[in-house]
XYZ file of C-alpha atoms in Angstrom:
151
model
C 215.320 38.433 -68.641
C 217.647 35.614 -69.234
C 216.965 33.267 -72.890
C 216.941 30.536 -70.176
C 214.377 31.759 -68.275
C 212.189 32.902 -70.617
C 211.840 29.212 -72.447
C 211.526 28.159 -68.554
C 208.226 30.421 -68.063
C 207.011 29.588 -71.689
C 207.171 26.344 -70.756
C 205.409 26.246 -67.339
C 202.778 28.808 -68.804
C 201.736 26.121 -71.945
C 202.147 23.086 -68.766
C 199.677 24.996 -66.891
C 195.573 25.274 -67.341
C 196.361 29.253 -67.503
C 194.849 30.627 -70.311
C 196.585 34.236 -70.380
C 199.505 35.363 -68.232
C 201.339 38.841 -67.816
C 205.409 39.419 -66.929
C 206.519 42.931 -66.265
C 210.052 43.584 -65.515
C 212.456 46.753 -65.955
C 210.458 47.873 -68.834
C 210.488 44.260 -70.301
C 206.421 43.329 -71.380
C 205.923 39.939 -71.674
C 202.211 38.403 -72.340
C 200.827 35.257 -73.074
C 197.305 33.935 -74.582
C 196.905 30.511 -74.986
C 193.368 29.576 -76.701
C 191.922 26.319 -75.655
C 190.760 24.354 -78.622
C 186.575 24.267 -79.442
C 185.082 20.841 -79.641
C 181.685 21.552 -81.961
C 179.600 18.293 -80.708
C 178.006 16.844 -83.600
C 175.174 14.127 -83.943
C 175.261 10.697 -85.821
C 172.002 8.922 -86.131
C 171.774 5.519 -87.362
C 168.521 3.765 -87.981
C 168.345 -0.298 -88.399
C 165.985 -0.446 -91.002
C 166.165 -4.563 -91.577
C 164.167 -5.266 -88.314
C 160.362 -4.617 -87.697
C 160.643 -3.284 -84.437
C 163.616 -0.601 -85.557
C 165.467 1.698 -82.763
C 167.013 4.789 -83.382
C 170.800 4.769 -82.112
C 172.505 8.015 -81.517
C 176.344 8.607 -81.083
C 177.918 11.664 -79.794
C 181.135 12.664 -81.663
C 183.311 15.523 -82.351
C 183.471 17.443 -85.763
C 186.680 15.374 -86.791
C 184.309 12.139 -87.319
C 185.509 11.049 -83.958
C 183.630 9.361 -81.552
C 183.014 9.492 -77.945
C 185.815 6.531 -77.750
C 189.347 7.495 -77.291
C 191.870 5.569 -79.818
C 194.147 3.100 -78.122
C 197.638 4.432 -76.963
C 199.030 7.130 -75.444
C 198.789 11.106 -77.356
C 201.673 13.459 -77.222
C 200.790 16.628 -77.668
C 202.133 19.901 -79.275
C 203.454 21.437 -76.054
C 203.189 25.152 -77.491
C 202.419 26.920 -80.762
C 204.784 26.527 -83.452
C 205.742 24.723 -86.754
C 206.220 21.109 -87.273
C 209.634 19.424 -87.911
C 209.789 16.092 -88.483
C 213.334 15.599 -89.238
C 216.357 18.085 -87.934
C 217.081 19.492 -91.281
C 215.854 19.290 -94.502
C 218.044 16.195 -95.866
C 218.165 14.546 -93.243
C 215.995 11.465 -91.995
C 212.814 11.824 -89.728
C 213.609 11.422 -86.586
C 210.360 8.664 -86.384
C 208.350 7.292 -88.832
C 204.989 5.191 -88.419
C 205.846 1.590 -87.074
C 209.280 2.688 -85.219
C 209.862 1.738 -81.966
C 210.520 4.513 -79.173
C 211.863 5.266 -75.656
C 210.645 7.784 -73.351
C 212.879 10.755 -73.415
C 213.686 10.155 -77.663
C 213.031 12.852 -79.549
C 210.417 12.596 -82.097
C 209.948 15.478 -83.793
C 210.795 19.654 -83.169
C 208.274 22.425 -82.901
C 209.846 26.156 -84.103
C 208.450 29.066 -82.311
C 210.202 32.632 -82.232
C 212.835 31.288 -84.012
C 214.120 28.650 -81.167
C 213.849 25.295 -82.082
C 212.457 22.958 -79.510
C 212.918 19.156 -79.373
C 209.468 16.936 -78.481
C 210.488 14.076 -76.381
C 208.245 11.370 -75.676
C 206.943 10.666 -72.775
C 206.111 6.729 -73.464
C 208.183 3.868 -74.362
C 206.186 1.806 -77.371
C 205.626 1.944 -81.249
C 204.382 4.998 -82.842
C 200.879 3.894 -84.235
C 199.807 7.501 -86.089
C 201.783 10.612 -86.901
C 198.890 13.272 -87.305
C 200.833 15.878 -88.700
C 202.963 16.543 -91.748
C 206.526 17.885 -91.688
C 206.301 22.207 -92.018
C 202.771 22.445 -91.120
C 201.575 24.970 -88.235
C 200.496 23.659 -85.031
C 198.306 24.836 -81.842
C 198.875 24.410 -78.209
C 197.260 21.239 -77.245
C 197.080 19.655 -80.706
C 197.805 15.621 -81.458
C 201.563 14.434 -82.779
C 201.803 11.712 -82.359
C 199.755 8.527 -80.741
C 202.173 5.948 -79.254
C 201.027 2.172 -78.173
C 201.855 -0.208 -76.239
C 203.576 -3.090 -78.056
């Protein structure tokens, strides 16, 4: 199988809801797994205690302290399994930083996996609000970069 084609089908397997995917060809093996991230649902319960006639108020959140409210913006995500690159070697700049400005299509950071290095492009024009990862860390299919909004 071609280099070519084999990004191609990584690609199209990490686009796609499939969770596990098989490729046989002349003795060439080629298998995917992709986990799906857990969500653990976790309970907040808040009591008013200044008034007499006191109600119980319960919010349903994720483990991360987040609640059932999305953040404003847009979130790109890691678009396969890899390591974290903010910049495209080690002396040189980031490629964005919190505040900047981008353009749909500019690369903001690279994700390494099997030793190819693959550019994230956004997919929104606005101003990058939160970078939720740090440069050289490890990250999962799925997982928040970067949250982009609207300016």
């Amino acid at each position: 199988m071609e280099f070519e084609n084999l990004l191609t089908l990584i690609k199209a397997v990490s686009d796609s809801e499939l969770t596990e995917f098989h490729y046989e060809e002349n003795g060439t093996n080629i298998h995917f797994v992709k986990e799906q991230p857990q969500q653990i649902p976790v309970q907040v319960q808040t009591v008013a205690a200044a008034a007499p006639q006191a109600a119980a108020v319960t919010e349903t959140g994720n483990a991360g302290g987040e609640t059932a409210a999305e953040p404003e913006g847009m979130i790109v995500k890691a678009p396969l399994v890899g390591t974290f690159y903010a910049a495209p070697s080690e002396d040189a700049d980031p490629f964005v930083s919190l505040g900047d400005t981008v353009k749909k299509g500019q690369t903001l950071a690279i994700v390494e996996a099997m030793k190819l290095m693959n550019e994230i492009e956004s997919d929104y024009s606005g101003k990058i609000a939160e970078i939720y990862v740090e440069n050289g860390q490890a990250v999962e299919y799925g997982q928040p970069l970067f949250r982009i909004v609207n300016q």
